[in-house]
Amino acid sequence: MFPTLEARRPTGLEMAEQFGLPGGKMDGGQTGAEQENPRFPAGFTYFGQFTDHDLTLDAISRLDHQSDPNGLLDFRSPRLDIDSLYGGGPVVSPLLYDQASHQTKLVLSADGVDLARTADGVALIGDPRNDENMLLAQLHLAFIKFHNQVVDQLRAGKITDVFGDHLPPQPPDEPADEQPGATLDQLLDVENYYNTVFASAQRLVRWHYQWIIVHEFLPTVADPHVVRDVEDNGPRFFTPNGRPFIPAEFAVAAYRFGHPTIRSGYRVNENFTGKIFPDDPDQPATPRTDLRGGPVDAAHAVDFSFFFHTDRDRQPQAAKRIEAKLNTQLLDLPVSAVPGAKAGALARPVASLVVRNLLRSEAQGLPSGQDVARKIGEIPLTDRELDTTGPIYLWYYILKEAEVRAGGAHLGPVGSRLVAEVLIGLLDADPTSYRAAYPAWQPTLATDPGQFGIVDLLRFAGVVPR
């Protein structure tokens, strides 16, 4: 994103440990009321993680190996197209799709409270990372239900596609008996109909999801004035020029703003409260006492009124504010939370999410936060404001900027611009997005035309009462 800026001089493991080990500079302890951000419902932490998994999958870079930030390989499409939900589509990823619906709907558990799973408990979803924690898995399930409800209502003629057209009538299905059988034209008519159903539903889901990102998520996590500037005038620094990519400054620094918003624990429903990880890493997954990923039963299913403003009589729990401190549990991750880690072989520093983030930023050769601030025309924070000296990690700078400039309520000017420019810039570079394909389009699935947020999505999906 800033190819002319030099990489910050690496300071290695020792400084990363000073920042990121338990008791270090970025240890925020257990989440208390004084750390909460009342304008940031806790569910947006996991909406942000859902979006991150939609965009990025770095499967090969290493913490101990210097990489070219311009050559960061992303194993996800650089589009906000929810391929983490749809996989490669019904033909490429048939296990994700319900055969009884002619593969127009996505599979879920028989009781509807969990993702569909194999006999071994493996979730049948497009990105296994969305089953890393229970809250993210339940949000993924809500998106499955949203898609399925869109399919049902399209077929029933209750809603139109994104262009305002109703689906054509359903042709007769192939006869149940083999004699006399269906003609080739009949078979093709049926196949084309169901292909149209799926494509129309998928486009409706994607465009409403993209609308939420631009019109609700970004104004919540970033400075609304910066978001509006990027929305109206386009990005100034992120210029994919027809070749969309995920900048390292975004993937390795700016979009990791969500890590400090993670609470130590959550009220999941009326009867269940759990920590994000168990106190004892050897504690069995059942009976469930924490929010690890894996099978979910009705007693532990998420009540989204505790995570978003779905109920006027209930204030959802707040996310932790954006600041240069993370809750202590994230500084000593269990083996199950570290990709590729094996029991007995996880060094203590690498068990810290902070240490991992800081070492990864050095491995990717990211510029300092101060240099990026100057590049985009902002006066950098002082050493006193940063509580450190000299050029500092871009990720730490962005978190500290949010803390100093916005009281932790949202990202500051540097973080806001990086996040808003990349997310909106990727939409503008994607010819299938609503911003590129149909800029005048407005959501159609909410009660109020032109208005649509995450709560509307949950209501349409039947996850919360209408």
CSV table of C-alpha atoms in Angstrom, one decimal:
chain,number,residue,atom,x,y,z
A,1,MET,CA,0.0,0.0,0.0
A,2,PHE,CA,3.0,2.3,0.7
A,3,PRO,CA,5.8,0.8,-1.4
A,4,THR,CA,8.0,3.8,-1.1
A,5,LEU,CA,8.2,3.6,2.7
A,6,GLU,CA,11.1,1.8,4.2
A,7,ALA,CA,10.5,-1.1,6.6
A,8,ARG,CA,10.8,-0.3,10.3
A,9,ARG,CA,14.1,-1.6,11.6
A,10,PRO,CA,13.4,-4.9,13.3
A,11,THR,CA,13.8,-5.0,17.0
A,12,GLY,CA,13.3,-8.8,17.4
A,13,LEU,CA,11.8,-11.1,20.0
A,14,GLU,CA,13.0,-9.2,23.1
A,15,MET,CA,11.0,-6.0,22.4
A,16,ALA,CA,8.0,-8.1,21.2
A,17,GLU,CA,8.1,-9.9,24.6
A,18,GLN,CA,8.3,-6.6,26.5
A,19,PHE,CA,5.1,-5.6,24.8
A,20,GLY,CA,3.3,-8.9,24.5
A,21,LEU,CA,4.0,-11.3,27.3
A,22,PRO,CA,1.6,-11.5,30.3
A,23,GLY,CA,2.5,-8.5,32.6
A,24,GLY,CA,3.9,-6.6,29.6
A,25,LYS,CA,3.0,-3.2,28.2
A,26,MET,CA,0.0,-4.5,26.3
A,27,ASP,CA,-1.5,-6.7,29.0
A,28,GLY,CA,-5.0,-5.3,29.7
A,29,GLY,CA,-5.9,-7.8,32.4
A,30,GLN,CA,-9.4,-9.2,32.6
A,31,THR,CA,-12.1,-7.1,30.9
A,32,GLY,CA,-13.7,-4.6,33.3
A,33,ALA,CA,-16.6,-2.2,32.9
A,34,GLU,CA,-14.1,0.7,32.6
A,35,GLN,CA,-12.7,-0.9,29.5
A,36,GLU,CA,-16.0,-1.2,27.7
A,37,ASN,CA,-16.9,0.7,24.6
A,38,PRO,CA,-20.7,1.6,24.8
A,39,ARG,CA,-20.9,2.5,21.1
A,40,PHE,CA,-19.5,-0.8,19.9
A,41,PRO,CA,-21.8,-3.8,20.5
A,42,ALA,CA,-19.8,-6.9,21.2
A,43,GLY,CA,-21.2,-8.7,18.1
A,44,PHE,CA,-19.2,-6.4,15.8
A,45,THR,CA,-16.0,-8.0,17.0
A,46,TYR,CA,-17.1,-11.2,15.4
A,47,PHE,CA,-18.7,-9.6,12.4
A,48,GLY,CA,-15.2,-8.1,11.8
A,49,GLN,CA,-13.6,-11.5,12.2
A,50,PHE,CA,-16.2,-13.0,9.7
A,51,THR,CA,-15.2,-10.3,7.2
A,52,ASP,CA,-11.5,-10.9,7.8
A,53,HIS,CA,-11.9,-14.6,7.0
A,54,ASP,CA,-13.9,-13.6,3.9
A,55,LEU,CA,-10.9,-11.7,2.7
A,56,THR,CA,-7.7,-13.2,4.0
A,57,LEU,CA,-5.9,-16.5,4.5
A,58,ASP,CA,-2.2,-16.4,4.8
A,59,ALA,CA,-1.2,-20.0,4.8
A,60,ILE,CA,2.6,-19.8,4.2
A,61,SER,CA,4.2,-16.8,5.8
A,62,ARG,CA,6.4,-17.5,8.9
A,63,LEU,CA,7.1,-15.4,12.0
A,64,ASP,CA,10.9,-16.1,11.7
A,65,HIS,CA,11.2,-15.4,8.0
A,66,GLN,CA,11.4,-12.0,6.2
A,67,SER,CA,8.8,-11.6,3.5
A,68,ASP,CA,8.0,-9.1,0.8
A,69,PRO,CA,4.9,-7.2,1.9
A,70,ASN,CA,4.1,-6.6,-1.8
A,71,GLY,CA,4.2,-10.3,-2.4
A,72,LEU,CA,1.9,-11.5,0.5
A,73,LEU,CA,0.0,-14.5,-0.8
A,74,ASP,CA,-3.7,-14.5,0.0
A,75,PHE,CA,-5.5,-17.9,-0.3
A,76,ARG,CA,-8.8,-16.1,-0.3
A,77,SER,CA,-10.3,-14.1,-3.2
A,78,PRO,CA,-9.6,-10.4,-2.5
A,79,ARG,CA,-13.3,-9.7,-2.7
A,80,LEU,CA,-16.1,-9.3,-0.1
A,81,ASP,CA,-18.1,-12.1,-1.7
A,82,ILE,CA,-18.5,-14.4,1.3
A,83,ASP,CA,-16.6,-17.3,-0.2
A,84,SER,CA,-16.1,-18.5,3.4
A,85,LEU,CA,-19.9,-19.1,3.3
A,86,TYR,CA,-20.3,-20.4,-0.2
A,87,GLY,CA,-17.0,-22.2,-0.7
A,88,GLY,CA,-16.5,-22.9,-4.4
A,89,GLY,CA,-20.3,-23.1,-5.0
A,90,PRO,CA,-22.6,-26.1,-5.4
A,91,VAL,CA,-20.5,-27.8,-8.0
A,92,VAL,CA,-17.1,-27.4,-6.4
A,93,SER,CA,-18.2,-27.7,-2.7
A,94,PRO,CA,-21.3,-29.9,-2.8
A,95,LEU,CA,-21.1,-31.0,0.9
A,96,LEU,CA,-22.0,-27.4,1.9
A,97,TYR,CA,-25.3,-27.6,0.0
A,98,ASP,CA,-28.7,-29.2,0.7
A,99,GLN,CA,-29.5,-31.8,-1.9
A,100,ALA,CA,-33.3,-31.6,-1.2
A,101,SER,CA,-33.3,-28.0,-2.3
A,102,HIS,CA,-31.5,-28.8,-5.5
A,103,GLN,CA,-28.4,-27.3,-4.0
A,104,THR,CA,-29.9,-23.9,-3.7
A,105,LYS,CA,-29.7,-23.8,0.2
A,106,LEU,CA,-26.8,-24.4,2.6
A,107,VAL,CA,-26.8,-27.2,5.1
A,108,LEU,CA,-27.1,-26.8,8.8
A,109,SER,CA,-27.8,-29.1,11.8
A,110,ALA,CA,-31.1,-31.0,11.9
A,111,ASP,CA,-32.3,-28.9,15.0
A,112,GLY,CA,-31.1,-25.7,13.4
A,113,VAL,CA,-29.0,-24.6,16.4
A,114,ASP,CA,-25.6,-25.6,15.0
A,115,LEU,CA,-23.6,-25.8,11.8
A,116,ALA,CA,-23.9,-29.1,9.9
A,117,ARG,CA,-21.1,-31.4,11.0
A,118,THR,CA,-19.5,-34.7,10.1
A,119,ALA,CA,-19.6,-37.7,12.5
A,120,ASP,CA,-16.3,-36.4,14.0
A,121,GLY,CA,-17.8,-32.9,14.7
A,122,VAL,CA,-16.0,-31.2,11.7
A,123,ALA,CA,-18.1,-28.2,10.5
A,124,LEU,CA,-19.3,-28.4,6.9
A,125,ILE,CA,-18.5,-24.7,6.0
A,126,GLY,CA,-16.4,-22.9,3.5
A,127,ASP,CA,-13.7,-21.8,5.9
A,128,PRO,CA,-12.8,-24.0,8.9
A,129,ARG,CA,-11.5,-20.9,10.8
A,130,ASN,CA,-15.2,-19.9,11.2
A,131,ASP,CA,-15.5,-22.7,13.7
A,132,GLU,CA,-12.5,-21.5,15.8
A,133,ASN,CA,-14.8,-20.0,18.4
A,134,MET,CA,-18.4,-20.5,19.2
A,135,LEU,CA,-19.5,-16.9,18.7
A,136,LEU,CA,-18.1,-16.7,15.2
A,137,ALA,CA,-19.6,-20.1,14.3
A,138,GLN,CA,-23.0,-19.0,15.5
A,139,LEU,CA,-22.7,-15.8,13.3
A,140,HIS,CA,-21.8,-18.0,10.4
A,141,LEU,CA,-24.9,-20.1,11.1
A,142,ALA,CA,-27.0,-16.9,11.1
A,143,PHE,CA,-25.6,-16.1,7.6
A,144,ILE,CA,-26.6,-19.6,6.4
A,145,LYS,CA,-30.1,-19.1,7.7
A,146,PHE,CA,-30.2,-15.7,6.0
A,147,HIS,CA,-29.3,-17.2,2.7
A,148,ASN,CA,-31.8,-20.0,3.1
A,149,GLN,CA,-34.6,-17.6,4.0
A,150,VAL,CA,-33.7,-15.5,0.9
A,151,VAL,CA,-34.0,-18.7,-1.3
A,152,ASP,CA,-37.4,-19.5,0.2
A,153,GLN,CA,-38.8,-16.0,-0.2
A,154,LEU,CA,-37.5,-15.7,-3.7
A,155,ARG,CA,-39.2,-19.0,-4.7
A,156,ALA,CA,-42.4,-18.0,-3.0
A,157,GLY,CA,-42.5,-14.7,-4.9
A,158,LYS,CA,-42.4,-12.6,-1.7
A,159,ILE,CA,-39.2,-10.7,-2.7
A,160,THR,CA,-37.5,-9.8,-5.9
A,161,ASP,CA,-33.9,-10.1,-7.0
A,162,VAL,CA,-31.5,-7.1,-6.7
A,163,PHE,CA,-32.8,-5.7,-10.0
A,164,GLY,CA,-36.4,-5.7,-8.8
A,165,ASP,CA,-37.5,-8.7,-10.8
A,166,HIS,CA,-39.4,-11.8,-9.6
A,167,LEU,CA,-38.1,-15.2,-10.5
A,168,PRO,CA,-39.7,-17.0,-13.4
A,169,PRO,CA,-42.2,-19.7,-12.6
A,170,GLN,CA,-40.8,-23.0,-11.6
A,171,PRO,CA,-41.0,-25.6,-14.4
A,172,PRO,CA,-42.4,-29.1,-13.7
A,173,ASP,CA,-39.8,-31.3,-12.0
A,174,GLU,CA,-38.6,-34.5,-13.7
A,175,PRO,CA,-41.3,-37.2,-13.4
A,176,ALA,CA,-40.7,-39.5,-10.5
A,177,ASP,CA,-40.9,-42.6,-12.7
A,178,GLU,CA,-38.5,-43.3,-15.5
A,179,GLN,CA,-41.2,-44.0,-18.1
A,180,PRO,CA,-41.7,-42.1,-20.2
A,181,GLY,CA,-39.1,-39.8,-18.5
A,182,ALA,CA,-38.4,-36.2,-19.0
A,183,THR,CA,-37.2,-34.6,-22.3
A,184,LEU,CA,-33.8,-32.9,-22.4
A,185,ASP,CA,-35.5,-29.6,-22.7
A,186,GLN,CA,-37.5,-30.3,-19.4
A,187,LEU,CA,-34.3,-31.3,-17.6
A,188,LEU,CA,-32.5,-28.1,-18.8
A,189,ASP,CA,-35.4,-25.9,-17.8
A,190,VAL,CA,-35.4,-27.4,-14.2
A,191,GLU,CA,-31.6,-27.0,-13.9
A,192,ASN,CA,-31.6,-23.5,-15.2
A,193,TYR,CA,-34.4,-22.6,-12.8
A,194,TYR,CA,-32.5,-23.8,-9.7
A,195,ASN,CA,-29.3,-22.2,-11.0
A,196,THR,CA,-31.2,-18.9,-11.3
A,197,VAL,CA,-32.6,-19.3,-7.8
A,198,PHE,CA,-29.1,-19.8,-6.3
A,199,ALA,CA,-27.4,-17.1,-8.2
A,200,SER,CA,-30.2,-14.6,-7.4
A,201,ALA,CA,-30.2,-15.5,-3.7
A,202,GLN,CA,-26.4,-15.3,-3.5
A,203,ARG,CA,-26.3,-11.9,-5.1
A,204,LEU,CA,-29.0,-10.6,-2.7
A,205,VAL,CA,-27.0,-11.9,0.3
A,206,ARG,CA,-23.7,-10.6,-0.9
A,207,TRP,CA,-25.0,-7.1,-1.7
A,208,HIS,CA,-26.8,-6.8,1.7
A,209,TYR,CA,-23.7,-8.0,3.5
A,210,GLN,CA,-21.6,-5.4,1.5
A,211,TRP,CA,-24.1,-2.7,2.4
A,212,ILE,CA,-23.7,-3.5,6.1
A,213,ILE,CA,-19.9,-3.2,5.8
A,214,VAL,CA,-20.0,0.2,4.2
A,215,HIS,CA,-23.0,1.7,6.0
A,216,GLU,CA,-22.9,0.2,9.5
A,217,PHE,CA,-19.7,-1.7,10.3
A,218,LEU,CA,-17.2,0.9,9.0
A,219,PRO,CA,-19.0,3.9,10.7
A,220,THR,CA,-18.9,1.9,13.9
A,221,VAL,CA,-15.3,0.9,14.0
A,222,ALA,CA,-13.8,3.9,12.1
A,223,ASP,CA,-14.1,7.6,12.1
A,224,PRO,CA,-17.4,8.3,10.3
A,225,HIS,CA,-16.0,11.4,8.6
A,226,VAL,CA,-13.1,9.4,7.1
A,227,VAL,CA,-15.5,6.7,6.0
A,228,ARG,CA,-17.8,9.2,4.3
A,229,ASP,CA,-14.8,10.8,2.5
A,230,VAL,CA,-13.7,7.4,1.2
A,231,GLU,CA,-17.2,6.4,0.2
A,232,ASP,CA,-17.9,9.7,-1.6
A,233,ASN,CA,-14.4,10.4,-3.1
A,234,GLY,CA,-12.8,6.9,-3.3
A,235,PRO,CA,-9.5,5.8,-1.9
A,236,ARG,CA,-6.4,8.0,-2.0
A,237,PHE,CA,-3.7,5.5,-1.2
A,238,PHE,CA,-5.2,2.0,-2.0
A,239,THR,CA,-5.1,1.8,-5.8
A,240,PRO,CA,-5.4,-1.8,-7.0
A,241,ASN,CA,-5.7,-0.6,-10.6
A,242,GLY,CA,-7.8,-3.5,-11.8
A,243,ARG,CA,-5.8,-6.1,-9.8
A,244,PRO,CA,-7.3,-6.3,-6.3
A,245,PHE,CA,-5.0,-7.4,-3.5
A,246,ILE,CA,-4.8,-7.4,0.3
A,247,PRO,CA,-2.2,-4.9,1.5
A,248,ALA,CA,0.1,-6.2,4.2
A,249,GLU,CA,-0.5,-2.9,6.1
A,250,PHE,CA,-4.2,-3.9,6.3
A,251,ALA,CA,-3.9,-7.6,6.9
A,252,VAL,CA,-1.0,-7.6,9.3
A,253,ALA,CA,-1.7,-4.3,11.2
A,254,ALA,CA,-4.8,-2.2,10.6
A,255,TYR,CA,-7.4,-4.9,10.4
A,256,ARG,CA,-6.1,-6.5,13.6
A,257,PHE,CA,-7.7,-3.6,15.5
A,258,GLY,CA,-10.4,-6.2,16.5
A,259,HIS,CA,-8.0,-8.1,18.8
A,260,PRO,CA,-8.2,-5.6,21.7
A,261,THR,CA,-12.0,-5.5,21.4
A,262,ILE,CA,-12.3,-9.1,22.4
A,263,ARG,CA,-13.7,-9.5,26.0
A,264,SER,CA,-12.4,-12.0,28.5
A,265,GLY,CA,-15.8,-13.6,28.6
A,266,TYR,CA,-19.4,-13.2,27.2
A,267,ARG,CA,-23.0,-13.6,28.3
A,268,VAL,CA,-24.1,-15.9,25.5
A,269,ASN,CA,-27.8,-16.3,26.5
A,270,GLU,CA,-30.0,-16.1,29.6
A,271,ASN,CA,-28.4,-19.1,31.2
A,272,PHE,CA,-24.9,-19.4,29.8
A,273,THR,CA,-21.8,-17.2,30.3
A,274,GLY,CA,-18.4,-18.4,29.2
A,275,LYS,CA,-14.8,-17.3,28.8
A,276,ILE,CA,-13.2,-17.3,25.4
A,277,PHE,CA,-10.9,-20.1,26.4
A,278,PRO,CA,-11.0,-22.5,29.4
A,279,ASP,CA,-8.9,-21.8,32.4
A,280,ASP,CA,-7.5,-25.3,32.1
A,281,PRO,CA,-6.3,-26.0,28.5
A,282,ASP,CA,-6.7,-29.7,29.1
A,283,GLN,CA,-10.4,-29.3,30.1
A,284,PRO,CA,-12.6,-31.4,27.8
A,285,ALA,CA,-14.9,-29.7,25.4
A,286,THR,CA,-18.0,-31.2,26.9
A,287,PRO,CA,-19.8,-30.3,29.0
A,288,ARG,CA,-19.3,-26.9,27.5
A,289,THR,CA,-18.0,-24.2,29.9
A,290,ASP,CA,-16.2,-21.9,27.4
A,291,LEU,CA,-16.5,-20.5,23.9
A,292,ARG,CA,-14.2,-22.7,22.0
A,293,GLY,CA,-15.4,-23.9,18.6
A,294,GLY,CA,-17.0,-27.2,18.0
A,295,PRO,CA,-20.6,-28.6,18.4
A,296,VAL,CA,-23.2,-26.4,20.0
A,297,ASP,CA,-26.4,-27.5,21.6
A,298,ALA,CA,-29.6,-25.6,22.3
A,299,ALA,CA,-28.6,-24.7,25.9
A,300,HIS,CA,-25.5,-22.9,24.6
A,301,ALA,CA,-26.8,-21.3,21.4
A,302,VAL,CA,-26.2,-17.6,21.0
A,303,ASP,CA,-29.0,-15.2,21.9
A,304,PHE,CA,-28.0,-12.3,19.6
A,305,SER,CA,-29.9,-9.7,21.8
A,306,PHE,CA,-26.8,-9.9,24.0
A,307,PHE,CA,-24.6,-8.9,21.1
A,308,PHE,CA,-26.5,-6.4,19.0
A,309,HIS,CA,-29.3,-3.9,19.5
A,310,THR,CA,-32.1,-6.4,18.6
A,311,ASP,CA,-34.3,-5.7,21.7
A,312,ARG,CA,-35.2,-2.2,22.9
A,313,ASP,CA,-35.6,-3.6,26.4
A,314,ARG,CA,-32.0,-5.1,26.5
A,315,GLN,CA,-28.7,-3.3,26.1
A,316,PRO,CA,-26.2,-5.6,24.5
A,317,GLN,CA,-22.9,-6.2,26.1
A,318,ALA,CA,-20.2,-3.9,24.8
A,319,ALA,CA,-17.0,-4.8,23.1
A,320,LYS,CA,-13.8,-3.8,24.8
A,321,ARG,CA,-12.6,-0.4,23.6
A,322,ILE,CA,-9.9,-0.2,20.9
A,323,GLU,CA,-6.6,0.4,22.8
A,324,ALA,CA,-3.1,-0.8,22.9
A,325,LYS,CA,-4.0,-3.5,25.5
A,326,LEU,CA,-5.5,-6.9,25.1
A,327,ASN,CA,-7.2,-9.1,27.6
A,328,THR,CA,-4.8,-11.4,29.4
A,329,GLN,CA,-6.2,-14.6,27.9
A,330,LEU,CA,-5.0,-13.5,24.5
A,331,LEU,CA,-1.4,-13.3,25.8
A,332,ASP,CA,-1.3,-17.0,26.7
A,333,LEU,CA,-3.3,-18.8,24.0
A,334,PRO,CA,-4.1,-22.5,24.3
A,335,VAL,CA,-2.5,-24.8,21.7
A,336,SER,CA,-5.9,-25.2,20.1
A,337,ALA,CA,-6.0,-21.5,19.3
A,338,VAL,CA,-2.6,-21.3,17.5
A,339,PRO,CA,-2.6,-22.5,13.9
A,340,GLY,CA,-0.3,-25.5,13.4
A,341,ALA,CA,0.7,-25.7,17.0
A,342,LYS,CA,1.2,-29.0,18.7
A,343,ALA,CA,0.8,-29.9,22.4
A,344,GLY,CA,4.2,-29.6,24.2
A,345,ALA,CA,5.8,-27.8,21.3
A,346,LEU,CA,4.4,-24.2,21.7
A,347,ALA,CA,7.0,-21.8,23.0
A,348,ARG,CA,5.5,-19.3,25.5
A,349,PRO,CA,6.3,-16.2,23.5
A,350,VAL,CA,4.5,-17.5,20.5
A,351,ALA,CA,1.5,-18.3,22.6
A,352,SER,CA,0.9,-14.6,22.9
A,353,LEU,CA,-1.3,-13.0,20.2
A,354,VAL,CA,0.5,-9.7,20.7
A,355,VAL,CA,4.0,-11.3,20.2
A,356,ARG,CA,2.8,-13.1,17.2
A,357,ASN,CA,1.3,-9.9,15.6
A,358,LEU,CA,4.5,-7.9,16.3
A,359,LEU,CA,6.9,-10.5,14.9
A,360,ARG,CA,4.7,-11.0,11.9
A,361,SER,CA,4.8,-7.2,11.2
A,362,GLU,CA,8.6,-7.4,11.2
A,363,ALA,CA,8.6,-10.5,9.0
A,364,GLN,CA,6.4,-8.7,6.5
A,365,GLY,CA,8.7,-5.6,6.6
A,366,LEU,CA,6.0,-3.1,7.5
A,367,PRO,CA,6.8,0.6,7.9
A,368,SER,CA,6.6,2.3,11.2
A,369,GLY,CA,3.3,3.8,12.4
A,370,GLN,CA,4.9,7.3,12.4
A,371,ASP,CA,6.0,7.0,8.8
A,372,VAL,CA,2.6,5.9,7.6
A,373,ALA,CA,1.0,8.8,9.5
A,374,ARG,CA,3.3,11.3,7.7
A,375,LYS,CA,2.6,9.6,4.4
A,376,ILE,CA,-1.2,10.1,4.6
A,377,GLY,CA,-0.8,13.7,5.9
A,378,GLU,CA,-1.3,13.2,9.6
A,379,ILE,CA,0.9,14.6,12.4
A,380,PRO,CA,2.3,11.5,14.1
A,381,LEU,CA,1.7,10.8,17.8
A,382,THR,CA,4.5,11.9,20.1
A,383,ASP,CA,6.7,9.4,22.0
A,384,ARG,CA,4.8,10.5,25.1
A,385,GLU,CA,1.4,9.7,23.6
A,386,LEU,CA,2.8,6.4,22.3
A,387,ASP,CA,4.4,5.6,25.7
A,388,THR,CA,7.5,4.4,23.8
A,389,THR,CA,10.4,5.8,21.9
A,390,GLY,CA,11.4,5.8,18.3
A,391,PRO,CA,9.7,4.2,15.3
A,392,ILE,CA,7.1,1.8,16.5
A,393,TYR,CA,5.1,-1.1,15.1
A,394,LEU,CA,2.3,0.0,12.8
A,395,TRP,CA,-0.2,-2.2,14.6
A,396,TYR,CA,0.7,-0.8,18.0
A,397,TYR,CA,0.6,2.7,16.6
A,398,ILE,CA,-2.9,2.2,15.2
A,399,LEU,CA,-4.2,0.9,18.5
A,400,LYS,CA,-2.6,3.7,20.5
A,401,GLU,CA,-3.9,6.3,18.0
A,402,ALA,CA,-7.5,5.0,18.6
A,403,GLU,CA,-6.9,5.2,22.4
A,404,VAL,CA,-5.3,8.7,22.3
A,405,ARG,CA,-7.3,10.4,19.5
A,406,ALA,CA,-10.7,8.8,19.9
A,407,GLY,CA,-10.8,7.5,23.5
A,408,GLY,CA,-10.9,3.9,22.2
A,409,ALA,CA,-14.4,4.5,20.7
A,410,HIS,CA,-13.2,3.9,17.2
A,411,LEU,CA,-10.1,4.0,15.1
A,412,GLY,CA,-8.1,7.2,14.7
A,413,PRO,CA,-7.2,8.9,11.4
A,414,VAL,CA,-4.5,6.5,10.3
A,415,GLY,CA,-6.4,3.3,11.2
A,416,SER,CA,-9.7,4.6,9.9
A,417,ARG,CA,-8.2,5.5,6.5
A,418,LEU,CA,-6.4,2.2,6.0
A,419,VAL,CA,-9.4,0.1,7.0
A,420,ALA,CA,-12.0,2.2,5.1
A,421,GLU,CA,-9.8,2.6,1.9
A,422,VAL,CA,-9.1,-1.1,1.6
A,423,LEU,CA,-12.7,-2.4,2.3
A,424,ILE,CA,-14.4,0.2,0.1
A,425,GLY,CA,-11.6,0.0,-2.5
A,426,LEU,CA,-12.0,-3.7,-2.8
A,427,LEU,CA,-15.7,-3.3,-3.4
A,428,ASP,CA,-15.0,-0.7,-6.1
A,429,ALA,CA,-12.5,-3.0,-7.7
A,430,ASP,CA,-14.9,-5.9,-7.8
A,431,PRO,CA,-17.2,-5.8,-10.9
A,432,THR,CA,-19.8,-8.0,-9.1
A,433,SER,CA,-20.2,-5.8,-6.0
A,434,TYR,CA,-23.1,-3.4,-5.6
A,435,ARG,CA,-20.9,-0.4,-5.7
A,436,ALA,CA,-19.4,-1.4,-9.1
A,437,ALA,CA,-22.3,-3.2,-10.7
A,438,TYR,CA,-25.2,-1.0,-9.6
A,439,PRO,CA,-24.1,2.0,-7.6
A,440,ALA,CA,-27.7,3.3,-7.2
A,441,TRP,CA,-28.9,0.0,-5.6
A,442,GLN,CA,-30.3,0.1,-2.1
A,443,PRO,CA,-31.3,-2.8,0.2
A,444,THR,CA,-34.7,-4.3,-0.2
A,445,LEU,CA,-35.0,-6.8,2.6
A,446,ALA,CA,-35.6,-4.5,5.6
A,447,THR,CA,-38.9,-2.9,6.7
A,448,ASP,CA,-37.6,0.6,5.8
A,449,PRO,CA,-36.4,0.8,2.1
A,450,GLY,CA,-32.8,1.7,1.8
A,451,GLN,CA,-32.0,0.8,5.4
A,452,PHE,CA,-30.3,-2.4,6.3
A,453,GLY,CA,-28.0,-3.4,9.2
A,454,ILE,CA,-26.9,-6.5,10.9
A,455,VAL,CA,-30.1,-6.6,13.1
A,456,ASP,CA,-32.2,-6.5,9.9
A,457,LEU,CA,-30.2,-9.5,8.6
A,458,LEU,CA,-30.7,-11.4,11.8
A,459,ARG,CA,-34.4,-10.7,11.8
A,460,PHE,CA,-34.9,-11.7,8.2
A,461,ALA,CA,-33.0,-14.9,8.9
A,462,GLY,CA,-35.4,-15.7,11.7
A,463,VAL,CA,-32.6,-15.7,14.3
A,464,VAL,CA,-34.2,-12.9,16.4
A,465,PRO,CA,-37.9,-11.9,16.5
A,466,ARG,CA,-39.1,-9.5,13.8
